[in-house]
Short mmCIF file of C-alpha atoms in Angstrom, two decimals:
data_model
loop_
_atom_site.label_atom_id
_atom_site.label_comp_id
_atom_site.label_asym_id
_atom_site.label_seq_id
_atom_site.Cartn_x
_atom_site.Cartn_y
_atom_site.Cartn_z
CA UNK A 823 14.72 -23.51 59.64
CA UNK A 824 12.69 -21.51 57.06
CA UNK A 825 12.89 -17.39 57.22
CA UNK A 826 11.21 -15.61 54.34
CA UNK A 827 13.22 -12.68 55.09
CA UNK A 828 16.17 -14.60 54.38
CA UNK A 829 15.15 -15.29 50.61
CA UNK A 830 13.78 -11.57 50.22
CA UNK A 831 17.42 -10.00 51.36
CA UNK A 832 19.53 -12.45 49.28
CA UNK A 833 17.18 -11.31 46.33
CA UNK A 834 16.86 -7.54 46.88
CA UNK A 835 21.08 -7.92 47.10
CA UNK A 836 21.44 -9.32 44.21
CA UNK A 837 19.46 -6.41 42.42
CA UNK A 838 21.21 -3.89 40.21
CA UNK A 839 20.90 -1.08 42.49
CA UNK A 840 22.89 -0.98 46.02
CA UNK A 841 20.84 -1.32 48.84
CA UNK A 842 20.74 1.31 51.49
CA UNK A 843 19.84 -0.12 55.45
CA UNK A 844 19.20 3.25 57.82
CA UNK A 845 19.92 1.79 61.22
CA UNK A 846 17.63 0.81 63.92
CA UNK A 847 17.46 -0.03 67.64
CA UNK A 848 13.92 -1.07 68.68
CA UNK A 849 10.76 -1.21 66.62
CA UNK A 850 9.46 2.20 66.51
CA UNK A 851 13.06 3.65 64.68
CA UNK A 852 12.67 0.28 62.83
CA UNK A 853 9.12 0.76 61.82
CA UNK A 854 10.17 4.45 60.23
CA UNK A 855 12.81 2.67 58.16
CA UNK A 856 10.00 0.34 56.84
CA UNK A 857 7.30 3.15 56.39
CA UNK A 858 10.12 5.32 54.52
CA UNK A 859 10.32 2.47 52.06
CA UNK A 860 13.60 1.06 52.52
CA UNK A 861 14.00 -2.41 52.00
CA UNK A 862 16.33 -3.84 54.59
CA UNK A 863 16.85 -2.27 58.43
CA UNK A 864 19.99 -2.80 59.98
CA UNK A 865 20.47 -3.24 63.94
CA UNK A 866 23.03 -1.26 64.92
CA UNK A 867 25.30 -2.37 67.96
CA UNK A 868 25.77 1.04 69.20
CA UNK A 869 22.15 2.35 68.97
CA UNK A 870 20.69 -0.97 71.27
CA UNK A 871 23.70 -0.81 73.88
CA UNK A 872 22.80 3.58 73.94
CA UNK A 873 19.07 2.16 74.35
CA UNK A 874 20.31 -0.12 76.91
CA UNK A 875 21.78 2.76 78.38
CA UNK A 876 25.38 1.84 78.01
CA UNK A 877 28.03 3.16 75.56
CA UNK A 878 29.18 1.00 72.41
CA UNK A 879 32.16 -0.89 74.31
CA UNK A 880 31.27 -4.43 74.13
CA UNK A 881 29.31 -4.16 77.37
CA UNK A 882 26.00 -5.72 75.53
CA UNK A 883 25.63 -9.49 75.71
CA UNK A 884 24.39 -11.92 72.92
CA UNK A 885 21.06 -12.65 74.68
CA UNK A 886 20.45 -8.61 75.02
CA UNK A 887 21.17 -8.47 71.08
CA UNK A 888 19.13 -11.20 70.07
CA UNK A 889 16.36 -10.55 72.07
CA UNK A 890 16.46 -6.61 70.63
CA UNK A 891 16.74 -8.07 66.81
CA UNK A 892 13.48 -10.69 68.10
CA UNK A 893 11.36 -7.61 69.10
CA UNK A 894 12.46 -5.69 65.95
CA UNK A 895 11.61 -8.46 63.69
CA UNK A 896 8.01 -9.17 64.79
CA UNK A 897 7.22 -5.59 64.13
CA UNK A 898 8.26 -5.37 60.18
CA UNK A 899 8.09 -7.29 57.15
CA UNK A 900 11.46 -6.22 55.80
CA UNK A 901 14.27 -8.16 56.24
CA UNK A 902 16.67 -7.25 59.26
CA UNK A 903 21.13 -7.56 58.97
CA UNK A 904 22.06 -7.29 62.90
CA UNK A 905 25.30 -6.46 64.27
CA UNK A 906 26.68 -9.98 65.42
CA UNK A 907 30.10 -8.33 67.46
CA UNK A 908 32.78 -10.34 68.06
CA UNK A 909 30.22 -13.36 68.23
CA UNK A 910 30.74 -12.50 71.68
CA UNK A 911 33.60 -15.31 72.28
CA UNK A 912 35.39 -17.94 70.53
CA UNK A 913 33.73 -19.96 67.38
CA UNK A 914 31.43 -21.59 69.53
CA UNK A 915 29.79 -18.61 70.51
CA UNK A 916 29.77 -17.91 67.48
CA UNK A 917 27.86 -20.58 66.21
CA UNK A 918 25.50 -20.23 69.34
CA UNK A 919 25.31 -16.50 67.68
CA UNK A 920 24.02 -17.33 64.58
CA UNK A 921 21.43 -19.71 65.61
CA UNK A 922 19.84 -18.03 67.82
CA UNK A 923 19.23 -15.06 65.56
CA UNK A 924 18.04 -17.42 63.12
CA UNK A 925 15.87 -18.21 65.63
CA UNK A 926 14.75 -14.78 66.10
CA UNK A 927 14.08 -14.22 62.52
CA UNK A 928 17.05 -12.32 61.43
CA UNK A 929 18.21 -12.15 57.82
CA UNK A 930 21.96 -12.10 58.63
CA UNK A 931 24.46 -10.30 60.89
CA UNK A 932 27.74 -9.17 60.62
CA UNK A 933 30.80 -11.29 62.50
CA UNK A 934 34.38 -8.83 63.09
CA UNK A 935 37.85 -9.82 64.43
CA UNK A 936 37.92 -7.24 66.84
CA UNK A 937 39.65 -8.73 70.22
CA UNK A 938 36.67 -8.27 72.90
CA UNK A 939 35.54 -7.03 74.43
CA UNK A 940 35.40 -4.70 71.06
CA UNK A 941 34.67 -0.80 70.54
CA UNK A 942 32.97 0.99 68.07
CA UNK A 943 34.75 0.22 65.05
CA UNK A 944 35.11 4.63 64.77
CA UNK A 945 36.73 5.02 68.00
CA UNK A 946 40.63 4.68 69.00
CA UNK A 947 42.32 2.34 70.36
CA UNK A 948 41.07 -1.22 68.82
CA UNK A 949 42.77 -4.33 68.63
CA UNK A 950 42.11 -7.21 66.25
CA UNK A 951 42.93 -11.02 66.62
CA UNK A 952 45.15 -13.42 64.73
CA UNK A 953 43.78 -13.62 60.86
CA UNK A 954 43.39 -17.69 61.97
CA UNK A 955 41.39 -16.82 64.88
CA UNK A 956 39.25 -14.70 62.61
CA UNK A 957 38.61 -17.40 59.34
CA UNK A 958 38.09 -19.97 62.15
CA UNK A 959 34.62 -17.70 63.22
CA UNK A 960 33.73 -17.48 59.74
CA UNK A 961 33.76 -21.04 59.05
CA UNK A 962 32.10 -21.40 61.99
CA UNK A 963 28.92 -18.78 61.51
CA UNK A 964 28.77 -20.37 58.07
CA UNK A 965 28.83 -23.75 59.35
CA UNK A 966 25.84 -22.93 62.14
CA UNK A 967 23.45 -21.35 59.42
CA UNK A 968 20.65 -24.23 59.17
CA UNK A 969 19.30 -21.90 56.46
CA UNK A 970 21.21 -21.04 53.73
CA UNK A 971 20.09 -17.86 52.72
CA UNK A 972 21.34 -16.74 56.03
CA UNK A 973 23.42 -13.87 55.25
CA UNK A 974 27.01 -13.91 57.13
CA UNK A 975 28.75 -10.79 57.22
CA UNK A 976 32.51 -10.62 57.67
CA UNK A 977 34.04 -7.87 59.15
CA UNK A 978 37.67 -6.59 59.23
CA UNK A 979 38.83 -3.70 61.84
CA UNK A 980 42.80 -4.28 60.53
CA UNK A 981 42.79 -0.97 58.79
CA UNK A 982 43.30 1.31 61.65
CA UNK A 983 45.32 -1.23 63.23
CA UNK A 984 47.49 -3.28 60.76
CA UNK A 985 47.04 -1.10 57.77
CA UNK A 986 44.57 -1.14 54.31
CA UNK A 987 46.76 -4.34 53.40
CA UNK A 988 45.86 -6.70 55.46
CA UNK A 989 42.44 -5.34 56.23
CA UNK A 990 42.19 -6.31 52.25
CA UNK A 991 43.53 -9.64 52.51
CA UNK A 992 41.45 -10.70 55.44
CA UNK A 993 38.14 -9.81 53.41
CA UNK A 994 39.33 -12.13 50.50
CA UNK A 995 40.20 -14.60 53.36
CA UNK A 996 36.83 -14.22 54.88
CA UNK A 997 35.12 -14.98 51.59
CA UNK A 998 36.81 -18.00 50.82
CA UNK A 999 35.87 -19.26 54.34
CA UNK A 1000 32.03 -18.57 53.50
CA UNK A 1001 31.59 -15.17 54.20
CA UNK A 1002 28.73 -13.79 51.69
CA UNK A 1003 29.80 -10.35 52.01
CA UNK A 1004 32.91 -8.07 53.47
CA UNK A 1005 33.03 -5.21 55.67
CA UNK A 1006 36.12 -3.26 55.40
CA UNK A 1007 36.12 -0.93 58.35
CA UNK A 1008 36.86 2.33 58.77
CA UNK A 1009 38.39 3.49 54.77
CA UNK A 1010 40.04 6.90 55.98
CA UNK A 1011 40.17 8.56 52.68
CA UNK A 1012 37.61 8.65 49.31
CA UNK A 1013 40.40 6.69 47.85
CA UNK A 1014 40.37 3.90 50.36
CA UNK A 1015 36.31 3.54 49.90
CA UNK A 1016 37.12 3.49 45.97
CA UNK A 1017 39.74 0.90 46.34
CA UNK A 1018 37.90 -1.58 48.78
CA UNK A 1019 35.68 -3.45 46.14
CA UNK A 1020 38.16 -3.01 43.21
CA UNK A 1021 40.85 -4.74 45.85
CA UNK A 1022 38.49 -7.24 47.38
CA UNK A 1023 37.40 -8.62 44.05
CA UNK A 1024 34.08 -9.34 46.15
CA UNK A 1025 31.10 -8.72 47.10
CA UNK A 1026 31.17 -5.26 49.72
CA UNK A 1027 29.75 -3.40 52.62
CA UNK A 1028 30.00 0.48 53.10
CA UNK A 1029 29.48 1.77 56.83
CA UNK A 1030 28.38 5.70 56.48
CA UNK A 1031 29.26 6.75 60.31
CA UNK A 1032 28.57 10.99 60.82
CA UNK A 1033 31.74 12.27 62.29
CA UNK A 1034 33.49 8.75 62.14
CA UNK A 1035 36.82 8.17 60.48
CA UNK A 1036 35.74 7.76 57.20
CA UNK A 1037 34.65 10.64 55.26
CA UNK A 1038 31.04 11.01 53.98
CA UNK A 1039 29.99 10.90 50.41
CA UNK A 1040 27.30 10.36 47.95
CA UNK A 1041 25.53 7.06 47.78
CA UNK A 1042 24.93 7.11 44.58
CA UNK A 1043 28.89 7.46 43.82
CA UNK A 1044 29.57 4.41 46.53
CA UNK A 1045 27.27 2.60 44.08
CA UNK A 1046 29.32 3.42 41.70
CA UNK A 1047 32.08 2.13 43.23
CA UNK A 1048 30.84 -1.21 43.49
CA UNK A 1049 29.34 -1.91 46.85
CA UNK A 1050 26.38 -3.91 47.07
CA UNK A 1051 24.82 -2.78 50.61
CA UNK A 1052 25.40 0.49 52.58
CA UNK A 1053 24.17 1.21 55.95
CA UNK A 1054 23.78 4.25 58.27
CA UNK A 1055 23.90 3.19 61.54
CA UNK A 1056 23.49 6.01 63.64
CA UNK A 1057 21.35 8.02 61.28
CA UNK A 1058 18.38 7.91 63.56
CA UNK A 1059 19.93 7.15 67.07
CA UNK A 1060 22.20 10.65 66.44
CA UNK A 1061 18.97 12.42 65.10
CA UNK A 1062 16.85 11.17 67.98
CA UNK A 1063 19.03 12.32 70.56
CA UNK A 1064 19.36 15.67 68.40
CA UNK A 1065 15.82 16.01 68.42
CA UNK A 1066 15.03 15.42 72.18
CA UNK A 1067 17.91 18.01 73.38
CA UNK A 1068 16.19 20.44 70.87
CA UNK A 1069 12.70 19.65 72.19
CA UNK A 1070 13.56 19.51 75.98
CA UNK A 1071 15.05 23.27 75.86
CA UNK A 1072 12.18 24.62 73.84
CA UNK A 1073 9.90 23.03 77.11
CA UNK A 1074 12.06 24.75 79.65
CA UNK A 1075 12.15 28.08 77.56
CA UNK A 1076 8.67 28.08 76.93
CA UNK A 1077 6.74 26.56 79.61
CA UNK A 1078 4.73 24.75 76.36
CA UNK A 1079 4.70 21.54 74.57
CA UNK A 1080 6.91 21.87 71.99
CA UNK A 1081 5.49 21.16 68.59
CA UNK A 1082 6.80 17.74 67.65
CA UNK A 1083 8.62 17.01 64.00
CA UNK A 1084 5.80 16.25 61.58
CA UNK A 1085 2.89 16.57 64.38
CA UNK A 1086 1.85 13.46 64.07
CA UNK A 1087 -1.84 13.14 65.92
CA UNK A 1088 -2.43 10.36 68.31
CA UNK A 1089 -4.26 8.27 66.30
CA UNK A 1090 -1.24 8.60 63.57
CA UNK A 1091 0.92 7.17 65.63
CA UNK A 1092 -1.03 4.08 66.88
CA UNK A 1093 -1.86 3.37 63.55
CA UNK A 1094 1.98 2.89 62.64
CA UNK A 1095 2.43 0.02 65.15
CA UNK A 1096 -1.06 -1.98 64.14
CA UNK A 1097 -3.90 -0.05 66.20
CA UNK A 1098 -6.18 0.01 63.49
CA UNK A 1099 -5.52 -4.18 62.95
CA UNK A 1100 -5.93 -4.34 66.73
CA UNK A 1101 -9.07 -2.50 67.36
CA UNK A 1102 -10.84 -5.06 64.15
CA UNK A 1103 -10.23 -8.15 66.79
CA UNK A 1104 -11.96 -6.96 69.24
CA UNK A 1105 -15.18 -7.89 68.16
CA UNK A 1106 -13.91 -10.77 65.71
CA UNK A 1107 -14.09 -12.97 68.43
CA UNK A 1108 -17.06 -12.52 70.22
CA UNK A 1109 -20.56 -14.20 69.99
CA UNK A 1110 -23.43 -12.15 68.02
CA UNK A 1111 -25.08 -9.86 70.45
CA UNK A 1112 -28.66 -11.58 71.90
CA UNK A 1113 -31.63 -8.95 72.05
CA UNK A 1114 -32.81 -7.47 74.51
CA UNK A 1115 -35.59 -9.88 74.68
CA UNK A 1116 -33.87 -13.22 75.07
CA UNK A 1117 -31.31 -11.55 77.33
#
């Protein structure tokens, strides 16, 4: 199976510069990331399950996912990383995981070794399965990849549980069972997001959380530190939900619509999603007008 997108995120990764992926959950949030210039959107788990109206607990299935990522990927050109779960069962699922988001034109996702149903890898309270259960899904994503630019993602949730140690020696693990890149979890201190690529010896993801466990910093000093791909997967979701409380009081206060952020006029905001593309086949297809006179 051939995916374009595939070829453009393995290149733009292996660019000097570490690639920043704001996080998305539908196409308009995803079409901002694109218009904003960023090369690669990521599909965060916890923004579709919030759109789906649920919290981030594992209550989202596979099929909800993948058909989210499909409806996300027809509406950019960038290449999309999803948030693959658990792989929402044992490796089978797994492999029934990756293939149908290669099917729905992903780029890659991310696979963790949370016991599920999982949580949001910032919350309390997780619980990870047996290292062997874990490489056994990452063979098994990289086995199911009929293209193999398909990015697989591992991830590791063993720090708040089993300690930085292990959560260490399962990324190496991961990469030696065809994992392209690692996703330490959770780092609690600036010292733990220093040490992660230094300790790995691999190729490494940073997840930027607001308020989560591990403390913001620069980007440009996590580049520094050696990771190759950083994403910020609440960044809009959080700033959405911000900007609709904010919006909603001014209404009741005022008894006025509220000026919206940037005032973007009607025809603005068609013209993000295609309008203008639209609007040119409606005539494309028709026959040329008769006269009058022969009508």
């Amino acid at each position: 199976m051939s995916n374009m997108k595939t070829s453009r995120l393995r290149a733009i990764l292996s660019g000097q510069d570490m690639v920043v992926a704001p996080g998305c959950y539908d196409a308009i949030t995803a079409r901002a990331i694109q218009q904003a210039g960023f090369p690669v959107a990521y599909m965060t788990g916890a923004g579709t399950s919030m759109a789906l109206g649920y919290p981030d607990l594992g209550l989202i299935t596979m099929t909800e996912m993948v058909d989210a990522a499909r409806r996300i990927n027809g509406s950019i050109d960038i290449p999309l990383i999803a948030d693959g779960d658990t792989g929402y069962g044992n490796e089978l699922n797994v492999v029934r995981t990756v293939q149908e988001h290669e099917r729905a034109g992903t780029a890659g996702i991310h696979i963790e070794d949370q016991v599920s149903p999982k949580r949001c890898g910032h919350l309390d309270d997780k619980e990870v399965i047996t290292r062997q259960e874990f490489a056994a899904k990452i063979r098994a994503a990289a086995y199911a990849r009929s293209d193999p630019n398909f990015l697989i993602i591992a991830r590791t949730d063993a720090r708040a549980v089993v300690g930085m140690e292990e959560a260490v020696d399962r990324c190496k693990m991961a990469l030696d069972c065809g994992a392209d890149l690692v996703f330490l979890e959770g780092p609690q201190t600036i010292d733990e997001v220093a040490q992660v690529p230094v300790a790995v010896g691999g190729p490494c993801m940073l997840n930027v959380v607001f308020g989560g466990k591990t403390p913001l910093l620069d980007l440009r000093e996590a580049a520094q530190m050696g990771y190759v791909l950083a994403i910020l997967p609440g960044l809009l979701s959080k700033s959405v939900i911000g900007v609709c409380d904010t919006v909603l009081e001014e209404l009741k206060m005022t008894h006025m619509h509220p000026t919206p952020p940037g005032a973007p006029r009607v025809s603005q905001t068609f013209n993000r999603f295609g309008a203008q593309e639209w609007d040119a086949l409606r005539t494309r297809f028709q026959d040329t007008p008769m006269s009058a006179s022969k009508a």
